[in-house]
XYZ file of C-alpha atoms in Angstrom:
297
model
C 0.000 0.000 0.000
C 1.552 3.149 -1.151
C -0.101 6.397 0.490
C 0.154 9.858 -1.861
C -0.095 13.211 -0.161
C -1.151 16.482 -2.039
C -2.341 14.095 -5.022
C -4.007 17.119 -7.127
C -0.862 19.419 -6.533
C 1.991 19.718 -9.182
C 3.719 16.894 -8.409
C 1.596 14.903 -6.747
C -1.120 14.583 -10.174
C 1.846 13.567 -11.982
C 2.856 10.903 -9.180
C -0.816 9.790 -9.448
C -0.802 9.411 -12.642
C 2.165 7.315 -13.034
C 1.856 5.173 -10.269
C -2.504 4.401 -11.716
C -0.453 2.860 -14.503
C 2.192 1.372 -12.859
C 1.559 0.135 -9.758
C -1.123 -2.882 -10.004
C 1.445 -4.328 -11.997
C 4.061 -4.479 -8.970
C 1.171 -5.619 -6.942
C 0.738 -2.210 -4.821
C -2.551 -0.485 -3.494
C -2.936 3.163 -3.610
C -4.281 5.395 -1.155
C -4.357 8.951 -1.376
C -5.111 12.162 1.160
C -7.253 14.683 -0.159
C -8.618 17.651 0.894
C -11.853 17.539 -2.467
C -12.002 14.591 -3.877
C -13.922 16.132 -7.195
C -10.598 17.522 -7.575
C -8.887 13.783 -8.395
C -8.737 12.710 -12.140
C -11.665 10.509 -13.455
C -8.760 8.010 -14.134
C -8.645 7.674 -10.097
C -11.976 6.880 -9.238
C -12.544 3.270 -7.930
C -8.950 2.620 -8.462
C -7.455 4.706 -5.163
C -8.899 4.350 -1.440
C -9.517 8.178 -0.481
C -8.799 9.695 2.416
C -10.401 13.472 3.231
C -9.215 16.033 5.116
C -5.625 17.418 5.637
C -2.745 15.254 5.468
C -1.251 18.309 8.807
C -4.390 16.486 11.157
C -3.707 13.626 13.282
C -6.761 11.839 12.819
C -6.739 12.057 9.219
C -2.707 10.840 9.071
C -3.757 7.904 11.506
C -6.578 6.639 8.951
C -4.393 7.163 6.506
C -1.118 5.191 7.192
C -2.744 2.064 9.283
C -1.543 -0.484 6.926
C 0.340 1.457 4.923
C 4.033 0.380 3.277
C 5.108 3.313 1.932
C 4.271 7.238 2.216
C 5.020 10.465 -0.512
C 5.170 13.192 1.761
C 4.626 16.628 0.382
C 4.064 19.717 2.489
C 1.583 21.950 0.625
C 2.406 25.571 0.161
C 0.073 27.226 2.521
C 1.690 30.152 4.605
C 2.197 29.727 8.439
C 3.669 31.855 10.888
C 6.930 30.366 10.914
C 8.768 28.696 8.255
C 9.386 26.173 10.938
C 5.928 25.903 11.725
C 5.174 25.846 7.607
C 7.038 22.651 7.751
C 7.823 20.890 10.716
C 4.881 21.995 12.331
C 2.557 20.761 9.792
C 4.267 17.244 9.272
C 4.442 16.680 13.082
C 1.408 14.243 13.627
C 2.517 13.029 10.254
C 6.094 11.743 11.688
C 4.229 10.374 14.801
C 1.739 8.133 12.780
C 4.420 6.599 10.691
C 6.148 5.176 13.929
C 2.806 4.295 15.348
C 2.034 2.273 12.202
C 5.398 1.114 11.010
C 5.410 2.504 8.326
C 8.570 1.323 6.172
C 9.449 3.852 3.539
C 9.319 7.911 2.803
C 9.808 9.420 -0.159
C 9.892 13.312 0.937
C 9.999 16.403 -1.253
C 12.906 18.465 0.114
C 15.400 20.950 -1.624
C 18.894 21.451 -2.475
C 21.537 22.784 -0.003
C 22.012 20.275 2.633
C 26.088 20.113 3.435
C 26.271 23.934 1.991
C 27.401 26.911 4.161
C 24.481 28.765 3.454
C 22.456 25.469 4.516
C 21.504 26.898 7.956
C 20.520 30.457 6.853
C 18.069 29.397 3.731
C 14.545 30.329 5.174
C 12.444 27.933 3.669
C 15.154 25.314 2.597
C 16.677 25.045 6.107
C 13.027 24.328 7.426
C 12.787 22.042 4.972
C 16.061 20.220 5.935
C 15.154 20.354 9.301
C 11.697 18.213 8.564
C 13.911 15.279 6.422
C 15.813 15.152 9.648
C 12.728 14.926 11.631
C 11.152 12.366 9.635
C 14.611 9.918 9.424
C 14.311 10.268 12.990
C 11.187 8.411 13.068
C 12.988 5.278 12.207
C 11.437 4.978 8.589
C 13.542 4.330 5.385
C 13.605 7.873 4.314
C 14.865 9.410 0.411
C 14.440 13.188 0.341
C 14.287 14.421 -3.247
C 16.485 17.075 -3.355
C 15.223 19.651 -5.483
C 15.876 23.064 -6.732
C 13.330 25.871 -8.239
C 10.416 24.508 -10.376
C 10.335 25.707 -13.962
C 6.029 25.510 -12.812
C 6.998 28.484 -10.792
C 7.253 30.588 -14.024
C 2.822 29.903 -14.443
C 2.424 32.299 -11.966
C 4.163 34.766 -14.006
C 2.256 34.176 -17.682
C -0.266 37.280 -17.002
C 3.194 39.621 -16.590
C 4.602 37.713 -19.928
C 1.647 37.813 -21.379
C 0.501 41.541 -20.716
C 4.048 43.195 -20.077
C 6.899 41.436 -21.756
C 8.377 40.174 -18.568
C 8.766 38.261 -15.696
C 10.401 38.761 -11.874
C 12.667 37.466 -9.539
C 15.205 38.537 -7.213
C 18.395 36.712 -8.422
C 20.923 38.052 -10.805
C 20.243 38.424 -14.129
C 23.253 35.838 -14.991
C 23.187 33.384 -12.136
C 22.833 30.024 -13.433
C 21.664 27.120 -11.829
C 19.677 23.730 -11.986
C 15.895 23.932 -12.837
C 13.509 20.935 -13.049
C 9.919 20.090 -14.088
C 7.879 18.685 -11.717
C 6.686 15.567 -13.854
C 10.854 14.938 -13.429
C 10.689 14.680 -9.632
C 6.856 12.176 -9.612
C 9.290 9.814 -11.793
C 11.854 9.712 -9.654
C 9.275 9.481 -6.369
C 7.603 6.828 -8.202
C 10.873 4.881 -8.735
C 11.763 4.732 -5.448
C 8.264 3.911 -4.028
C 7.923 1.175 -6.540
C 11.606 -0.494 -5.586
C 11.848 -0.568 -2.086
C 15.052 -2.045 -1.882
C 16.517 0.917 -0.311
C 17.299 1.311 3.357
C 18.663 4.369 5.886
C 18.208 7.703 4.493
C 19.448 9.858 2.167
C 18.883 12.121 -0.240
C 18.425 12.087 -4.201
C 18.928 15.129 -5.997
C 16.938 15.894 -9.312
C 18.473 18.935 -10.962
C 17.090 18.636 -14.318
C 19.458 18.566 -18.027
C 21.005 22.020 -17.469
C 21.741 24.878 -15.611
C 19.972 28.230 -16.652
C 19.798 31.728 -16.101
C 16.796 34.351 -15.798
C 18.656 36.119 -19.172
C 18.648 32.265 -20.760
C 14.676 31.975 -19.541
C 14.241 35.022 -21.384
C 16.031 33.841 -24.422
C 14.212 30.545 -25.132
C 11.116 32.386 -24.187
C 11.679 34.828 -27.043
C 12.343 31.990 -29.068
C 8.951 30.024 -27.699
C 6.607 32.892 -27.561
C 7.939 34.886 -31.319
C 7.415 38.374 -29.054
C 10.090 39.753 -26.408
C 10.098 38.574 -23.096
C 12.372 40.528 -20.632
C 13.578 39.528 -16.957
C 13.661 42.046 -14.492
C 15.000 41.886 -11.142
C 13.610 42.677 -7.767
C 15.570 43.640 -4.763
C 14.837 41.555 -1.790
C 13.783 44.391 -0.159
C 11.091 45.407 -2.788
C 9.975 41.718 -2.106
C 9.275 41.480 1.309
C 7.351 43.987 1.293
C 5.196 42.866 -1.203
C 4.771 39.844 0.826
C 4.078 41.185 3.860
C 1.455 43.401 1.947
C -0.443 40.297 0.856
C -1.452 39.980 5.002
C 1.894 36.925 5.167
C 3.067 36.698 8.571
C 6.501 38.609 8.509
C 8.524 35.734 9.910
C 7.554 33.757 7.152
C 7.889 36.432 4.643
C 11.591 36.465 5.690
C 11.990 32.747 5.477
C 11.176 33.387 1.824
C 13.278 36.157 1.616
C 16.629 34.490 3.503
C 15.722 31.284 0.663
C 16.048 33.920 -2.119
C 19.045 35.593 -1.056
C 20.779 31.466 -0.475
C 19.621 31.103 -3.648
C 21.232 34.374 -5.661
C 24.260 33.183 -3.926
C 24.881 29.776 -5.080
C 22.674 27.799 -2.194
C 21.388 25.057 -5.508
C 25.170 24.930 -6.939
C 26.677 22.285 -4.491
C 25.545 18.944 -6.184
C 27.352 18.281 -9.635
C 25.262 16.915 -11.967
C 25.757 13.544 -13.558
C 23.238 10.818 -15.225
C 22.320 9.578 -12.004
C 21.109 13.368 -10.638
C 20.162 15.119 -14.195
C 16.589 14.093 -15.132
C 15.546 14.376 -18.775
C 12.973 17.400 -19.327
C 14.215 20.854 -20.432
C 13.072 24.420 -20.406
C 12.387 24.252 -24.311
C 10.486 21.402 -24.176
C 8.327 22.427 -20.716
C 7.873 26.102 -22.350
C 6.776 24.425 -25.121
C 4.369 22.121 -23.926
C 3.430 23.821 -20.501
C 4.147 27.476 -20.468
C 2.898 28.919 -24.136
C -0.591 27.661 -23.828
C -0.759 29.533 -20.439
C 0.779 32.409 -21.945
C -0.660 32.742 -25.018
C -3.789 31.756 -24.392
């Protein structure tokens, strides 16, 4: 039995998916935790036992991993008061019903950075790194996928492309570093929750084909799109307190903010990549597939 969290999220439709095809032939059950259930694909219905509610309540994580071999744990993006509270908070009763089941494996969604210098001054990532430690100390076989920014991070940008030519963020113009498509990370969770050969814990990064900068985005965008598309950069500064205008809690706002300034300054650069920690999808072929439609529509 193989338990999904955030099943209808980014990675966790793509897991889905993959795993409706794949796993009755390795003989495993699926089981997912969701908050609507109209919000699972048709392909889903009568093939997954649902659980409803939030996979951050005890009751709901209890139902949820009695009998349960292995877990995907995701934390949704919800703000919090505390990046700490965003993350370890959230997964607490989590980490105490996969004890109190036995459950046997994790596969976590985690980020880049561990073993860095600017691990322990990352905002978000350190909380996040903090919560793979919590969850290995539960006893469980644990793999974090170690990730780095989300090329589905650019969709909440497609009105600004669309409207003004250009897209934000708060990193130098000509910083390059790994990118990756989420469909790339639910193949390598669905690897590793199919073949549970694995033991101890550990983490796996997935950095995507190629390094990139916000002037390279901009360049295959150009290309993509057939109109200019310009990056501009905001100052940390400019960002916080647009966050903090939005009503976030300014604790969490800075967790953000510390994650952005790890980030401009190489926090994602400390894993090389190879064939084992590249995964296949790039920009072009995302943009192509993912990102015009949105744009252009």
């Amino acid at each position: 039995m193989i338990v999904i969290t955030a099943p209808t999220g980014n990675i966790g439709r793509h897991l889905l998916s993959r795993l409706l095809e794949s796993a009755p032939a390795a003989g495993e059950e699926l089981r997912v935790i969701v908050r609507d259930p109209a919000r699972l694909p048709d392909a889903a219905r009568g093939r997954v036992e649902v659980v409803v509610g939030s996979h951050g309540d005890a009751e709901v994580v209890d139902r949820a991993f009695d009998g349960a071999d292995a877990v995907f744990w995701l934390v949704p993006p919800v703000a919090a008061p505390s990046p700490q509270v965003a993350y370890s908070g959230f997964s607490g009763p989590a980490v105490r019903a996969l004890a109190a089941h036995g459950v046997g494996h994790v596969v976590g969604v985690s980020a880049l950075g561990r073993g860095t210098p600017l691990a322990d001054r990352a905002g978000l990532v350190t909380a996040s790194l903090a919560l793979d430690d919590l969850i290995a100390g539960s006893g469980v076989a644990y793999r974090a996928l170690a990730n780095p920014s989300f090329f589905e991070n650019l969709l909440e940008e497609a009105d600004s492309i669309r409207e003004k030519g250009c897209f934000t963020d708060s990193v130098d113009a000509d910083r390059r570093a790994p990118l990756v498509a989420t469909a790339d990370i639910a193949a390598a969770a669905e690897g590793l929750l199919l073949d549970r050969s694995w033991t101890g814990t550990g983490s796996v990064p997935v950095l995507g084909p190629q390094d990139l900068s916000p002037n390279d985005l901009a360049r295959i965008m150009t290309e993509q799109f057939g109109r200019p598309v310009r990056y501009e950069r905001q100052s940390l500064d400019a960002l916080y307190a647009t966050l903090v205008g939005y009503g976030l809690d300014d604790a969490f706002v800075q967790g953000i903010v510390d994650m952005k300034r790890a980030k401009d300054q190489g926090l994602d650069a400390g894993v090389a990549r190879t064939p084992q920690t590249a995964s296949p999808t790039g920009f072009e072929q995302w943009c192509a597939r993912t990102l015009k439609p949105a744009v252009l529509s």
